[in-house]
mmCIF file of C-alpha atoms in Angstrom:
data_model
loop_
_atom_site.group_PDB
_atom_site.id
_atom_site.type_symbol
_atom_site.label_atom_id
_atom_site.label_comp_id
_atom_site.label_asym_id
_atom_site.label_seq_id
_atom_site.Cartn_x
_atom_site.Cartn_y
_atom_site.Cartn_z
ATOM 1 C CA LYS A 1 -22.235 16.216 -23.294
ATOM 2 C CA ALA A 2 -22.842 13.715 -25.303
ATOM 3 C CA GLY A 3 -20.543 13.111 -28.504
ATOM 4 C CA VAL A 4 -20.742 13.846 -32.237
ATOM 5 C CA THR A 5 -23.239 11.004 -33.377
ATOM 6 C CA GLN A 6 -23.723 9.364 -36.822
ATOM 7 C CA THR A 7 -27.030 7.333 -37.839
ATOM 8 C CA PRO A 8 -27.295 4.645 -39.172
ATOM 9 C CA ARG A 9 -24.210 3.002 -38.244
ATOM 10 C CA TYR A 10 -24.117 0.181 -40.854
ATOM 11 C CA LEU A 11 -25.626 0.639 -44.310
ATOM 12 C CA ILE A 12 -25.802 -1.560 -47.391
ATOM 13 C CA LYS A 13 -26.904 -0.570 -50.043
ATOM 14 C CA THR A 14 -27.021 -1.627 -54.521
ATOM 15 C CA ARG A 15 -25.048 0.222 -56.925
ATOM 16 C CA GLY A 16 -26.690 2.827 -58.401
ATOM 17 C CA GLN A 17 -29.188 3.482 -55.502
ATOM 18 C CA GLN A 18 -28.965 6.720 -53.025
ATOM 19 C CA VAL A 19 -27.787 7.513 -49.622
ATOM 20 C CA THR A 20 -28.115 9.429 -47.051
ATOM 21 C CA LEU A 21 -26.189 9.930 -43.780
ATOM 22 C CA SER A 22 -27.117 12.081 -40.777
ATOM 23 C CA CYS A 23 -25.042 13.067 -38.423
ATOM 24 C CA SER A 24 -25.763 15.249 -34.995
ATOM 25 C CA PRO A 25 -22.932 17.497 -33.488
ATOM 26 C CA ILE A 26 -21.815 18.072 -29.986
ATOM 27 C CA SER A 27 -24.094 20.987 -28.547
ATOM 28 C CA GLY A 28 -22.614 23.699 -29.203
ATOM 29 C CA HIS A 29 -20.504 22.944 -32.478
ATOM 30 C CA ARG A 30 -21.688 24.699 -35.255
ATOM 31 C CA SER A 31 -19.106 23.429 -37.689
ATOM 32 C CA VAL A 32 -19.744 20.559 -39.117
ATOM 33 C CA SER A 33 -17.151 18.309 -41.759
ATOM 34 C CA TRP A 34 -17.389 14.888 -43.479
ATOM 35 C CA TYR A 35 -14.780 12.492 -44.336
ATOM 36 C CA GLN A 36 -14.478 9.281 -46.267
ATOM 37 C CA GLN A 37 -12.045 6.453 -44.982
ATOM 38 C CA THR A 38 -11.432 3.998 -47.348
ATOM 39 C CA PRO A 39 -7.974 1.144 -46.624
ATOM 40 C CA GLY A 40 -6.334 2.026 -49.825
ATOM 41 C CA GLN A 41 -6.926 6.230 -50.027
ATOM 42 C CA GLY A 42 -7.049 6.152 -45.901
ATOM 43 C CA LEU A 43 -8.876 9.587 -44.639
ATOM 44 C CA GLN A 44 -10.216 12.438 -47.350
ATOM 45 C CA PHE A 45 -11.975 15.174 -47.081
ATOM 46 C CA LEU A 46 -14.816 15.855 -48.217
ATOM 47 C CA PHE A 47 -16.766 18.951 -47.356
ATOM 48 C CA GLU A 48 -17.481 21.333 -44.710
ATOM 49 C CA TYR A 49 -20.492 23.296 -43.395
ATOM 50 C CA PHE A 50 -21.000 26.827 -41.122
ATOM 51 C CA SER A 51 -23.975 28.156 -40.373
ATOM 52 C CA GLU A 52 -25.707 26.066 -43.152
ATOM 53 C CA THR A 53 -23.428 26.728 -45.783
ATOM 54 C CA GLN A 54 -20.422 24.788 -47.409
ATOM 55 C CA ARG A 55 -17.767 26.679 -46.780
ATOM 56 C CA ASN A 56 -14.833 24.009 -47.946
ATOM 57 C CA LYS A 57 -14.933 20.943 -50.131
ATOM 58 C CA GLY A 58 -12.611 18.408 -51.448
ATOM 59 C CA ASN A 59 -12.263 16.762 -54.417
ATOM 60 C CA PHE A 60 -14.865 14.930 -55.440
ATOM 61 C CA PRO A 61 -18.054 14.448 -58.130
ATOM 62 C CA GLY A 62 -21.561 15.884 -57.363
ATOM 63 C CA ARG A 63 -22.562 12.722 -56.858
ATOM 64 C CA PHE A 64 -21.537 13.195 -53.342
ATOM 65 C CA SER A 65 -23.340 16.430 -51.816
ATOM 66 C CA GLY A 66 -24.209 17.845 -48.657
ATOM 67 C CA ARG A 67 -26.434 20.263 -45.996
ATOM 68 C CA GLN A 68 -26.581 21.666 -42.550
ATOM 69 C CA PHE A 69 -29.632 22.405 -40.964
ATOM 70 C CA SER A 70 -30.552 25.723 -38.514
ATOM 71 C CA ASN A 71 -29.994 23.179 -35.628
ATOM 72 C CA SER A 72 -25.577 22.342 -37.199
ATOM 73 C CA ARG A 73 -27.088 18.802 -37.634
ATOM 74 C CA SER A 74 -25.921 17.468 -41.210
ATOM 75 C CA GLU A 75 -26.790 15.161 -43.828
ATOM 76 C CA MET A 76 -24.629 13.699 -46.934
ATOM 77 C CA ASN A 77 -26.033 12.063 -49.488
ATOM 78 C CA VAL A 78 -24.222 10.182 -52.230
ATOM 79 C CA SER A 79 -26.749 9.399 -55.889
ATOM 80 C CA THR A 80 -26.021 6.811 -57.634
ATOM 81 C CA LEU A 81 -23.615 4.612 -55.761
ATOM 82 C CA GLU A 82 -20.623 2.587 -57.312
ATOM 83 C CA LEU A 83 -18.508 -0.290 -55.569
ATOM 84 C CA GLY A 84 -16.119 2.198 -54.668
ATOM 85 C CA ASP A 85 -18.161 4.654 -52.633
ATOM 86 C CA SER A 86 -17.677 1.391 -49.917
ATOM 87 C CA ALA A 87 -16.227 3.206 -47.213
ATOM 88 C CA LEU A 88 -16.824 4.028 -43.681
ATOM 89 C CA TYR A 89 -18.017 7.604 -43.599
ATOM 90 C CA LEU A 90 -17.106 10.169 -40.472
ATOM 91 C CA CYS A 91 -18.322 13.593 -39.845
ATOM 92 C CA ALA A 92 -16.841 15.267 -37.109
ATOM 93 C CA SER A 93 -17.812 18.730 -35.368
ATOM 94 C CA SER A 94 -15.973 21.754 -34.192
ATOM 95 C CA LEU A 95 -16.919 25.337 -32.511
ATOM 96 C CA GLY A 96 -15.840 26.991 -35.538
ATOM 97 C CA PRO A 97 -14.152 29.400 -37.498
ATOM 98 C CA GLY A 98 -12.277 32.301 -35.161
ATOM 99 C CA GLN A 99 -11.479 29.547 -32.663
ATOM 100 C CA GLY A 100 -7.866 28.989 -33.603
ATOM 101 C CA ASN A 101 -7.013 25.855 -35.371
ATOM 102 C CA GLU A 102 -9.830 24.137 -35.139
ATOM 103 C CA LYS A 103 -10.297 20.347 -32.747
ATOM 104 C CA LEU A 104 -12.079 17.860 -34.348
ATOM 105 C CA PHE A 105 -14.579 15.425 -32.394
ATOM 106 C CA PHE A 106 -15.368 12.793 -34.480
ATOM 107 C CA GLY A 107 -18.567 10.311 -34.831
ATOM 108 C CA SER A 108 -18.390 6.712 -34.476
ATOM 109 C CA GLY A 109 -18.897 6.581 -38.281
ATOM 110 C CA THR A 110 -21.204 5.179 -40.880
ATOM 111 C CA GLN A 111 -20.454 1.821 -42.472
ATOM 112 C CA LEU A 112 -21.128 1.969 -46.157
ATOM 113 C CA SER A 113 -21.622 -0.887 -48.452
ATOM 114 C CA VAL A 114 -22.110 -1.012 -51.832
ATOM 115 C CA LEU A 115 -22.796 -4.071 -53.145
ATOM 116 C CA LEU B 1 -0.975 23.393 -49.052
ATOM 117 C CA ALA B 2 0.335 22.362 -45.625
ATOM 118 C CA LYS B 3 1.313 18.780 -45.948
ATOM 119 C CA THR B 4 2.769 16.428 -43.875
ATOM 120 C CA THR B 5 5.329 13.494 -43.758
ATOM 121 C CA GLN B 6 5.365 10.048 -41.191
ATOM 122 C CA PRO B 7 6.493 7.044 -41.349
ATOM 123 C CA ILE B 8 4.267 4.030 -41.804
ATOM 124 C CA SER B 9 4.920 2.184 -39.333
ATOM 125 C CA MET B 10 6.677 1.528 -36.054
ATOM 126 C CA ASP B 11 6.959 -1.093 -33.451
ATOM 127 C CA SER B 12 7.354 -1.532 -29.817
ATOM 128 C CA TYR B 13 7.166 -2.872 -26.568
ATOM 129 C CA GLU B 14 4.563 -2.622 -23.715
ATOM 130 C CA GLY B 15 6.540 0.189 -21.326
ATOM 131 C CA GLN B 16 8.762 1.758 -23.856
ATOM 132 C CA GLU B 17 8.659 5.843 -24.618
ATOM 133 C CA VAL B 18 7.221 5.864 -28.227
ATOM 134 C CA ASN B 19 8.177 9.505 -30.333
ATOM 135 C CA ILE B 20 7.218 10.054 -33.700
ATOM 136 C CA THR B 21 8.016 12.524 -36.084
ATOM 137 C CA CYS B 22 5.978 14.663 -38.301
ATOM 138 C CA SER B 23 7.600 16.953 -41.805
ATOM 139 C CA HIS B 24 5.652 19.594 -42.338
ATOM 140 C CA ASN B 25 8.318 22.043 -44.399
ATOM 141 C CA ASN B 26 5.557 24.433 -45.603
ATOM 142 C CA ILE B 27 3.663 25.353 -42.270
ATOM 143 C CA ALA B 28 1.900 28.598 -42.070
ATOM 144 C CA THR B 29 2.698 31.411 -39.811
ATOM 145 C CA ASN B 30 -0.257 30.667 -38.376
ATOM 146 C CA ASP B 31 -0.788 27.221 -38.557
ATOM 147 C CA TYR B 32 -1.376 24.853 -35.673
ATOM 148 C CA ILE B 33 -0.136 21.361 -35.151
ATOM 149 C CA THR B 34 -2.519 18.469 -34.111
ATOM 150 C CA TRP B 35 -2.275 15.023 -33.559
ATOM 151 C CA TYR B 36 -5.253 12.621 -33.051
ATOM 152 C CA GLN B 37 -5.248 8.556 -32.979
ATOM 153 C CA GLN B 38 -7.565 6.511 -34.064
ATOM 154 C CA PHE B 39 -8.530 2.413 -33.594
ATOM 155 C CA PRO B 40 -9.937 0.429 -36.209
ATOM 156 C CA SER B 41 -13.708 1.087 -36.742
ATOM 157 C CA GLN B 42 -13.689 4.315 -34.883
ATOM 158 C CA GLY B 43 -13.664 7.947 -35.675
ATOM 159 C CA PRO B 44 -10.181 9.678 -35.004
ATOM 160 C CA ARG B 45 -9.704 11.037 -31.404
ATOM 161 C CA PHE B 46 -7.894 14.160 -31.026
ATOM 162 C CA ILE B 47 -4.331 14.097 -28.457
ATOM 163 C CA ILE B 48 -2.475 16.816 -28.767
ATOM 164 C CA GLN B 49 -2.423 20.327 -30.447
ATOM 165 C CA GLY B 50 0.841 23.184 -30.326
ATOM 166 C CA TYR B 51 1.906 25.811 -32.032
ATOM 167 C CA LYS B 52 5.889 26.018 -30.560
ATOM 168 C CA THR B 53 8.405 24.568 -27.771
ATOM 169 C CA LYS B 54 6.855 22.203 -25.983
ATOM 170 C CA VAL B 55 3.206 20.560 -24.852
ATOM 171 C CA THR B 56 2.171 17.953 -22.393
ATOM 172 C CA ASN B 57 -0.392 16.818 -21.557
ATOM 173 C CA GLU B 58 -1.635 14.041 -19.625
ATOM 174 C CA VAL B 59 -1.529 11.365 -22.425
ATOM 175 C CA ALA B 60 1.021 12.593 -24.672
ATOM 176 C CA SER B 61 3.812 15.200 -25.170
ATOM 177 C CA LEU B 62 4.088 17.391 -28.410
ATOM 178 C CA PHE B 63 7.816 19.346 -29.267
ATOM 179 C CA ILE B 64 7.942 21.597 -31.668
ATOM 180 C CA PRO B 65 11.407 22.957 -32.441
ATOM 181 C CA ALA B 66 11.781 26.482 -33.456
ATOM 182 C CA ASP B 67 11.977 26.410 -37.494
ATOM 183 C CA ARG B 68 8.340 24.731 -36.720
ATOM 184 C CA LYS B 69 9.271 22.170 -39.566
ATOM 185 C CA SER B 70 8.524 19.075 -38.048
ATOM 186 C CA SER B 71 7.040 17.973 -34.768
ATOM 187 C CA THR B 72 7.422 15.284 -32.532
ATOM 188 C CA LEU B 73 4.769 13.752 -30.455
ATOM 189 C CA SER B 74 6.094 11.474 -27.651
ATOM 190 C CA LEU B 75 4.001 8.802 -25.612
ATOM 191 C CA PRO B 76 5.096 8.127 -22.328
ATOM 192 C CA ARG B 77 5.392 4.051 -21.237
ATOM 193 C CA VAL B 78 3.099 2.850 -24.134
ATOM 194 C CA SER B 79 0.703 0.060 -23.227
ATOM 195 C CA LEU B 80 -1.245 -2.531 -26.141
ATOM 196 C CA SER B 81 -4.583 -0.179 -25.953
ATOM 197 C CA ASP B 82 -1.870 2.286 -27.589
ATOM 198 C CA THR B 83 -1.605 0.130 -30.709
ATOM 199 C CA ALA B 84 -3.123 2.198 -33.612
ATOM 200 C CA VAL B 85 -2.772 4.965 -36.439
ATOM 201 C CA TYR B 86 -1.548 8.262 -35.091
ATOM 202 C CA TYR B 87 -1.875 11.595 -37.868
ATOM 203 C CA CYS B 88 -0.110 14.567 -37.337
ATOM 204 C CA LEU B 89 -1.978 17.591 -39.287
ATOM 205 C CA VAL B 90 -1.587 21.393 -39.812
ATOM 206 C CA GLY B 91 -3.695 24.425 -40.596
ATOM 207 C CA ASP B 92 -4.702 24.775 -44.157
ATOM 208 C CA PRO B 93 -5.694 28.156 -44.400
ATOM 209 C CA LEU B 94 -5.217 28.723 -48.361
ATOM 210 C CA PHE B 95 -9.203 28.089 -49.070
ATOM 211 C CA SER B 96 -11.362 30.845 -49.560
ATOM 212 C CA GLY B 97 -12.936 33.544 -47.014
ATOM 213 C CA GLY B 98 -9.606 31.928 -45.174
ATOM 214 C CA TYR B 99 -11.047 29.699 -43.409
ATOM 215 C CA ASN B 100 -9.137 26.982 -42.342
ATOM 216 C CA LYS B 101 -9.147 22.852 -43.654
ATOM 217 C CA LEU B 102 -7.592 20.028 -41.827
ATOM 218 C CA ILE B 103 -5.677 17.219 -44.450
ATOM 219 C CA PHE B 104 -5.208 13.874 -43.091
ATOM 220 C CA GLY B 105 -2.246 11.927 -44.267
ATOM 221 C CA ALA B 106 -1.446 8.625 -44.345
ATOM 222 C CA GLY B 107 -0.946 7.997 -40.877
ATOM 223 C CA THR B 108 1.585 6.155 -38.581
ATOM 224 C CA ARG B 109 0.417 2.641 -37.828
ATOM 225 C CA LEU B 110 2.034 2.110 -34.243
ATOM 226 C CA ALA B 111 2.520 -1.434 -32.977
ATOM 227 C CA VAL B 112 3.207 -2.091 -29.528
ATOM 228 C CA HIS B 113 3.512 -5.982 -28.467
ATOM 229 C CA PRO B 114 3.985 -7.990 -25.223
#
């Protein structure tokens, strides 16, 4: 079974631009969550989607948004990029609610650099 | 919120057993404890999960005392490839709809030396 796939692997943008990151979960997984990882802040939860609905959201500004499609694939978008948005963005998939405490399966991430 | 506290870093040598303890004083009744391992520039990888007492798999053991306010990840006979960051997580049901959200702390940076 294929793992979680994130594209692109690396991305370089300039301040003010916007970016869209993609995540394909493991087949059969219906929940997708996104995390931002920086050296100073560690792993921080962005949001989580299940059945095309956002069910949890972390403490990030509205410039960070996401969505999930009917095939469970997910995208996250960051608008008006700032230098501080440079980070490794990780996507994780899981079976979904009602499965006990969910085990997350992570992709390799998208390394975003904002210049 | 069910938060966790772990040592920031640990050092060990090849072949030794490593025990990493995590405190989670506010763990909820329905929460499980889960440990992840992360190598640089990769996403975290699930290691082990438990609710109480002891759980063992092919890579690690997890010891959870009766009060569940802490847990200990035990890595037997570590090798250089076990050098990584280890995260302890507990489920957090305090969200609308009762859905769980996993909160990653700072993790423990384990360095294994030859």
